Coordinates of C-alpha atoms (C1' of nucleotides) in Angstrom, one line a residue:
Chain G
M1 CA 74.7 172.9 88.9
N2 CA 76.5 170.6 91.3
K3 CA 77.3 172.7 94.3
K4 CA 78.8 170.1 96.5
Q5 CA 79.1 170.4 100.2
E6 CA 82.7 171.5 100.1
I7 CA 84.8 170.6 103.0
T8 CA 87.7 172.9 103.3
A9 CA 91.2 171.7 104.3
D10 CA 90.6 173.4 107.6
R11 CA 87.3 171.7 108.2
F12 CA 88.9 168.4 107.1
T13 CA 91.5 168.8 109.7
R14 CA 89.1 169.7 112.4
L15 CA 86.8 166.7 111.6
C16 CA 89.7 164.3 111.7
K17 CA 91.1 165.7 114.9
A18 CA 87.7 165.6 116.5
R19 CA 87.7 161.9 115.9
G20 CA 91.2 161.4 117.1
L21 CA 92.6 160.9 113.6
K22 CA 96.1 162.0 112.8
I23 CA 96.6 164.3 109.8
T24 CA 98.9 162.4 107.5
P25 CA 100.0 163.2 103.9
Q26 CA 98.3 160.0 102.8
R27 CA 95.0 161.0 104.3
I28 CA 95.1 164.5 102.8
A29 CA 96.0 163.0 99.4
V30 CA 93.2 160.5 99.5
Y31 CA 90.6 163.0 100.6
E32 CA 91.7 165.5 97.9
A33 CA 91.7 162.8 95.2
L34 CA 88.2 161.7 96.1
K35 CA 86.9 165.2 96.5
N36 CA 88.1 166.1 93.0
S37 CA 86.7 162.9 91.4
K38 CA 83.4 162.9 89.7
E39 CA 83.0 159.2 89.2
H40 CA 82.3 157.6 92.6
P41 CA 85.7 155.7 92.4
S42 CA 86.8 152.6 94.1
A43 CA 89.8 152.4 96.4
D44 CA 91.8 150.8 93.6
R45 CA 91.0 153.6 91.2
I46 CA 92.0 156.3 93.7
H47 CA 95.2 154.4 94.4
K48 CA 96.1 154.1 90.7
Q49 CA 95.6 157.8 90.4
L50 CA 97.6 158.8 93.5
V51 CA 100.6 156.6 92.8
H52 CA 101.7 159.1 90.1
T53 CA 102.2 161.8 92.6
F54 CA 102.7 159.7 95.7
P55 CA 104.6 156.6 94.6
S56 CA 105.0 155.0 98.0
I57 CA 101.3 155.1 98.9
S58 CA 99.9 151.6 99.3
L59 CA 96.5 150.3 98.2
D60 CA 95.9 149.1 101.7
T61 CA 96.3 152.6 103.1
V62 CA 94.0 154.1 100.5
N63 CA 91.4 151.5 101.2
R64 CA 91.7 151.8 105.0
T65 CA 91.6 155.5 104.8
L66 CA 88.5 155.6 102.7
I67 CA 86.7 153.2 105.1
T68 CA 87.8 155.3 108.0
F69 CA 86.5 158.5 106.4
A70 CA 83.2 156.8 105.7
R71 CA 83.0 155.8 109.3
I72 CA 83.5 159.2 110.7
G73 CA 81.1 160.5 108.1
I74 CA 83.1 162.8 105.9
I75 CA 82.5 160.7 102.8
D76 CA 79.9 158.0 101.9
V77 CA 80.1 154.5 100.6
V78 CA 77.8 154.3 97.6
E79 CA 75.4 151.5 97.0
G80 CA 76.4 149.0 94.3
Q81 CA 75.3 145.6 93.0
G82 CA 78.1 143.4 94.1
D83 CA 80.9 145.4 92.4
P84 CA 83.9 146.8 94.3
R85 CA 83.1 149.2 97.0
R86 CA 82.9 152.8 95.8
F87 CA 82.9 156.1 97.5
D88 CA 81.3 159.5 97.3
P89 CA 82.8 162.7 98.6
N90 CA 79.5 164.5 98.2
R91 CA 77.6 164.4 101.5
E92 CA 74.9 166.7 100.4
A93 CA 71.7 164.8 100.2
H94 CA 71.2 163.5 96.7
H95 CA 70.1 160.6 94.6
H96 CA 71.8 158.1 92.3
F97 CA 71.1 156.5 89.0
Y98 CA 73.2 153.3 88.5
C99 CA 73.8 152.0 85.0
L100 CA 73.6 148.3 85.0
S101 CA 75.7 148.1 81.8
C102 CA 78.6 150.5 82.3
N103 CA 78.3 150.8 86.1
K104 CA 78.5 154.5 86.0
I105 CA 76.6 156.4 88.7
F106 CA 74.8 159.6 88.0
D107 CA 73.7 162.1 90.6
F108 CA 70.5 164.0 90.8
H109 CA 68.8 166.1 93.4
D110 CA 65.1 166.3 92.8
P111 CA 63.1 165.2 94.8
D112 CA 64.2 166.7 98.1
P113 CA 65.2 163.8 100.3
E114 CA 63.8 165.7 103.3
Q115 CA 60.4 165.6 101.7
I116 CA 60.3 161.8 101.2
H117 CA 57.9 160.3 103.7
I118 CA 59.3 157.4 105.7
P119 CA 56.8 155.5 107.8
E120 CA 57.1 156.0 111.5
Q121 CA 57.4 152.3 112.1
I122 CA 60.7 152.6 110.2
T123 CA 62.0 155.8 111.7
Q124 CA 61.4 154.4 115.2
M125 CA 62.8 151.0 114.6
F126 CA 66.1 152.2 113.0
T127 CA 68.6 155.0 113.3
I128 CA 68.7 156.3 109.8
T129 CA 72.0 157.9 108.7
G130 CA 71.5 157.7 104.9
K131 CA 68.5 158.3 102.8
R132 CA 68.6 158.0 99.0
L133 CA 66.6 157.2 96.0
C134 CA 68.4 154.5 94.0
L135 CA 67.4 154.2 90.4
S136 CA 68.9 151.6 88.2
G137 CA 68.7 150.8 84.5
Y138 CA 70.6 151.9 81.4
C139 CA 72.2 155.2 80.7
N140 CA 71.7 157.0 77.5
H141 CA 75.0 155.6 76.1
C142 CA 74.3 152.0 77.0
R143 CA 70.6 151.5 76.5
Y144 CA 70.6 150.7 72.8
Q145 CA 73.5 148.3 73.1
A146 CA 71.8 146.7 76.2
A147 CA 68.8 145.7 74.1
E148 CA 71.1 143.8 71.8
T149 CA 73.3 142.3 74.5
A150 CA 70.4 141.1 76.6
T151 CA 70.1 138.0 74.4
P152 CA 70.7 134.4 75.1
A153 CA 71.3 132.5 78.3
N154 CA 73.7 131.8 81.0
Chain F
M1 CA 52.0 142.1 105.6
N2 CA 54.4 141.0 103.0
K3 CA 52.3 139.7 100.2
K4 CA 55.1 139.0 97.8
Q5 CA 54.6 138.8 94.1
E6 CA 54.6 135.1 94.0
I7 CA 55.8 133.4 91.0
T8 CA 54.3 129.9 90.7
A9 CA 56.3 127.0 89.5
D10 CA 54.3 127.2 86.3
R11 CA 55.0 130.8 85.7
F12 CA 58.7 130.2 86.5
T13 CA 58.7 127.6 83.8
R14 CA 57.1 129.8 81.3
L15 CA 59.4 132.7 82.1
C16 CA 62.4 130.6 81.6
K17 CA 61.3 129.0 78.4
A18 CA 60.3 132.4 77.0
R19 CA 63.9 133.4 77.3
G20 CA 65.3 130.1 76.0
L21 CA 66.4 128.8 79.3
K22 CA 66.3 125.1 80.0
I23 CA 64.5 124.0 83.1
T24 CA 67.1 122.1 85.2
P25 CA 66.9 120.7 88.7
Q26 CA 69.6 123.2 89.7
R27 CA 67.6 126.2 88.4
I28 CA 64.4 125.0 90.2
A29 CA 66.3 124.4 93.4
V30 CA 68.0 127.8 93.3
Y31 CA 64.8 129.6 92.6
E32 CA 62.9 127.8 95.3
A33 CA 65.7 128.4 97.8
L34 CA 65.8 132.1 97.1
K35 CA 62.0 132.4 97.0
N36 CA 61.8 130.9 100.5
S37 CA 64.6 133.0 101.9
K38 CA 63.8 136.1 103.9
E39 CA 67.3 137.5 104.1
H40 CA 68.4 138.7 100.7
P41 CA 71.1 136.0 100.5
S42 CA 74.3 135.8 98.6
A43 CA 75.1 133.1 96.1
D44 CA 77.4 131.5 98.6
R45 CA 74.7 131.4 101.2
I46 CA 72.2 129.8 98.9
H47 CA 74.8 127.3 97.8
K48 CA 75.6 126.4 101.4
Q49 CA 72.0 125.8 102.0
L50 CA 71.3 123.8 98.9
V51 CA 74.3 121.5 99.3
H52 CA 72.4 119.7 102.1
T53 CA 69.7 118.5 99.8
F54 CA 71.6 118.7 96.5
P55 CA 75.2 117.7 97.3
S56 CA 76.6 117.9 93.8
I57 CA 75.4 121.4 93.0
S58 CA 78.3 123.8 92.5
L59 CA 78.8 127.3 93.7
D60 CA 79.5 128.4 90.2
T61 CA 76.1 127.1 89.0
V62 CA 74.3 128.8 91.9
N63 CA 76.0 132.1 91.1
R64 CA 75.5 131.9 87.4
T65 CA 71.9 130.9 87.8
L66 CA 71.2 133.8 90.1
I67 CA 72.8 136.3 87.7
T68 CA 70.8 134.7 84.8
F69 CA 67.6 135.0 86.8
A70 CA 68.4 138.7 87.5
R71 CA 69.1 139.3 83.9
I72 CA 65.7 137.9 82.7
G73 CA 64.0 139.8 85.5
I74 CA 62.6 137.2 87.7
I75 CA 64.7 138.2 90.7
D76 CA 66.6 141.4 91.6
V77 CA 70.2 142.1 92.7
V78 CA 70.0 144.3 95.8
E79 CA 72.1 147.3 96.4
G80 CA 74.9 146.8 99.0
Q81 CA 78.0 148.7 100.1
G82 CA 80.8 146.6 98.7
D83 CA 79.8 143.3 100.2
P84 CA 79.1 140.2 98.3
R85 CA 76.3 140.4 95.7
R86 CA 72.9 139.6 97.2
F87 CA 69.6 138.8 95.7
D88 CA 65.9 139.4 96.3
P89 CA 63.1 137.2 95.0
N90 CA 60.6 139.9 95.7
R91 CA 60.0 141.9 92.5
E92 CA 57.1 143.8 93.9
A93 CA 58.1 147.4 94.2
H94 CA 59.5 148.0 97.7
H95 CA 62.2 149.8 99.7
H96 CA 65.2 148.7 101.7
F97 CA 66.8 149.7 105.0
Y98 CA 70.4 148.5 105.2
C99 CA 72.0 148.0 108.5
L100 CA 75.6 149.2 108.4
S101 CA 76.6 147.1 111.3
C102 CA 75.0 143.6 110.8
N103 CA 74.4 144.1 107.0
K104 CA 70.8 142.9 107.3
I105 CA 68.4 144.3 104.9
F106 CA 64.8 145.1 105.9
D107 CA 62.0 145.7 103.5
F108 CA 59.3 148.3 103.7
H109 CA 56.6 149.5 101.3
D110 CA 55.5 153.0 102.2
P111 CA 55.9 155.3 100.2
D112 CA 54.5 154.0 97.0
P113 CA 57.3 153.9 94.5
E114 CA 55.0 155.0 91.7
Q115 CA 54.3 158.2 93.5
I116 CA 57.9 159.3 93.9
H117 CA 58.6 162.1 91.5
I118 CA 61.6 161.7 89.2
P119 CA 62.7 164.7 87.2
E120 CA 62.0 164.5 83.5
Q121 CA 65.6 165.1 82.7
I122 CA 66.3 161.8 84.4
T123 CA 63.5 159.8 82.9
Q124 CA 64.4 161.0 79.5
M125 CA 68.1 160.4 79.8
F126 CA 67.9 156.9 81.2
T127 CA 65.9 153.8 80.9
I128 CA 64.9 153.1 84.4
T129 CA 64.3 149.5 85.4
G130 CA 64.6 149.8 89.2
K131 CA 63.4 152.4 91.5
R132 CA 63.9 152.1 95.2
L133 CA 64.4 154.1 98.3
C134 CA 67.6 153.1 100.0
L135 CA 67.9 153.8 103.7
S136 CA 71.0 153.0 105.7
G137 CA 71.9 153.2 109.3
Y138 CA 71.6 151.0 112.3
C139 CA 68.9 148.5 113.1
N140 CA 67.3 148.3 116.5
H141 CA 69.5 145.5 117.5
C142 CA 72.8 147.1 116.5
R143 CA 72.3 150.8 117.2
Y144 CA 73.3 150.8 120.8
Q145 CA 76.4 148.7 120.2
A146 CA 77.2 150.9 117.2
A147 CA 77.6 153.9 119.5
E148 CA 80.2 152.1 121.5
T149 CA 82.0 150.5 118.5
A150 CA 82.3 153.8 116.6
T151 CA 85.3 154.7 118.6
P152 CA 88.9 155.2 117.7
A153 CA 90.6 155.2 114.3
N154 CA 91.7 153.1 111.5
Chain X
dT1 C1' 112.7 171.5 120.7
dT2 C1' 112.9 167.2 121.7
dG3 C1' 111.5 162.6 123.4
dA4 C1' 108.1 159.1 124.1
dC5 C1' 104.3 156.7 122.5
dA6 C1' 100.4 155.5 120.2
dA7 C1' 98.8 155.6 115.7
dA8 C1' 99.4 154.9 110.9
dT9 C1' 101.8 153.1 107.0
dA10 C1' 104.0 149.8 103.6
dC11 C1' 104.1 145.6 102.0
dG12 C1' 103.9 140.7 102.0
dT13 C1' 100.5 137.3 102.9
dA14 C1' 95.9 135.3 103.4
dT15 C1' 91.1 135.0 102.5
dC16 C1' 87.1 135.2 100.1
dA17 C1' 84.1 136.3 96.1
dA18 C1' 83.5 135.8 91.4
dT19 C1' 84.7 134.2 87.1
dC20 C1' 86.9 131.3 83.7
dC21 C1' 88.0 126.9 81.4
dT22 C1' 86.8 122.5 79.8
dA23 C1' 85.4 117.8 79.9
dT24 C1' 81.1 115.7 80.9
dT25 C1' 76.1 115.5 81.4
dT26 C1' 71.5 116.7 80.2
dA27 C1' 67.1 119.0 78.6
dA28 C1' 64.7 119.9 74.5
dT29 C1' 63.2 118.6 70.0
dA30 C1' 62.2 116.1 66.0
Chain O
dT1 C1' 65.5 107.5 70.8
dA2 C1' 69.2 110.1 68.7
dT3 C1' 71.0 114.6 68.2
dT4 C1' 72.6 118.9 69.6
dA5 C1' 73.2 123.0 71.9
dA6 C1' 73.0 124.4 76.5
dA7 C1' 74.1 123.7 81.2
dT8 C1' 76.9 121.7 85.0
dA9 C1' 80.9 120.4 88.1
dG10 C1' 84.9 121.4 89.7
dG11 C1' 89.5 122.9 89.5
dA12 C1' 92.1 127.0 88.4
dT13 C1' 92.5 131.9 88.2
dT14 C1' 91.7 136.6 89.0
dG15 C1' 90.6 140.4 91.7
dA16 C1' 89.1 142.8 95.9
dT17 C1' 89.8 143.2 100.6
dA18 C1' 91.6 142.3 105.0
dC19 C1' 95.3 140.8 108.0
dG20 C1' 100.0 140.6 110.4
dT21 C1' 104.0 143.0 111.5
dA22 C1' 108.1 145.7 111.2
dT23 C1' 108.9 150.4 110.5
dT24 C1' 107.8 155.2 110.4
dT25 C1' 105.5 159.3 111.8
dG26 C1' 102.2 162.7 114.0
dT27 C1' 101.1 164.4 118.3
dC28 C1' 101.6 166.1 122.7
dA29 C1' 103.8 167.1 126.9
dA30 C1' 108.0 168.0 129.2

DNA sequence: TTGACAAATACGTATCAATCCTATTTAATA
DNA sequence: TATTAAATAGGATTGATACGTATTTGTCAA
């Protein structure tokens, strides 16, 4: 169903070294934690999780590491609406649905991102590294409550 | 080129009243400032701009007002990558290119959002209120620098 | 295997965004 | 014009992220 673009430990090592990054226990732990996560977590969430098995790891390191990984392209930063930065280990082309109520992000694959037409004006003017359909609204769990909550003012 | 879905002052008033919102000088100022902006600004940016002509307006009010407007659907929150929340007065269906270097957001219209196929599984499972193609990468101005900057580690 | 060094980490601190609290003001309405 | 609920200002708080720095640690070459 969700055959992710798995990056093996070996490939992880090679990708890091190719970019001059040292292989540290922290980096391995952060990458593994993200890879095994299904919820597009924030740095803080990953840190909270890792601290159980890696008590000395600092939030700063987790955050820096994730940003570094995103920069060298082994993970992605996902689009949000002003909430804490979140990450995605799945670099296979896919799309997102973002729930405005619970902030969960759901993946889907159809349509094929390759097939989506981008005007030449855009492809010429920009170097495009990410292409994704971003849907927003209310997930099945939230949509009924949302109707009630979307009431008064302020 | 960019024929926005203009909301007249009159329509603005009606939309607010329909949702039980009072028409205050602050709300008018915030809405006008956003409508005249071309840069998908943050609350802070709008506030900094308004303070010149409306010295007593508070950041809290600007922020609250923008969020309120988004909730009643007269403006949009735009997707970002962990940066401060930003807003878009243009509710006409359109797409975004996000520059990872300078964080500018560029609009484009092709392809027609109505024509993009979303799997039924998704349309059934969620109430979709926003649909947008999100491109990211480097804008014309940044892409050459980016190649140089994307160097070492950390 | 070890020594040297640049890179990475931990952690305290600083900064900035966003929200909350509450006294005061104000738009709407009758 | 008086009433009232809603909205505002502005200070305080919280939370996310980045920074500064002393220390530790991979890496690589001798």
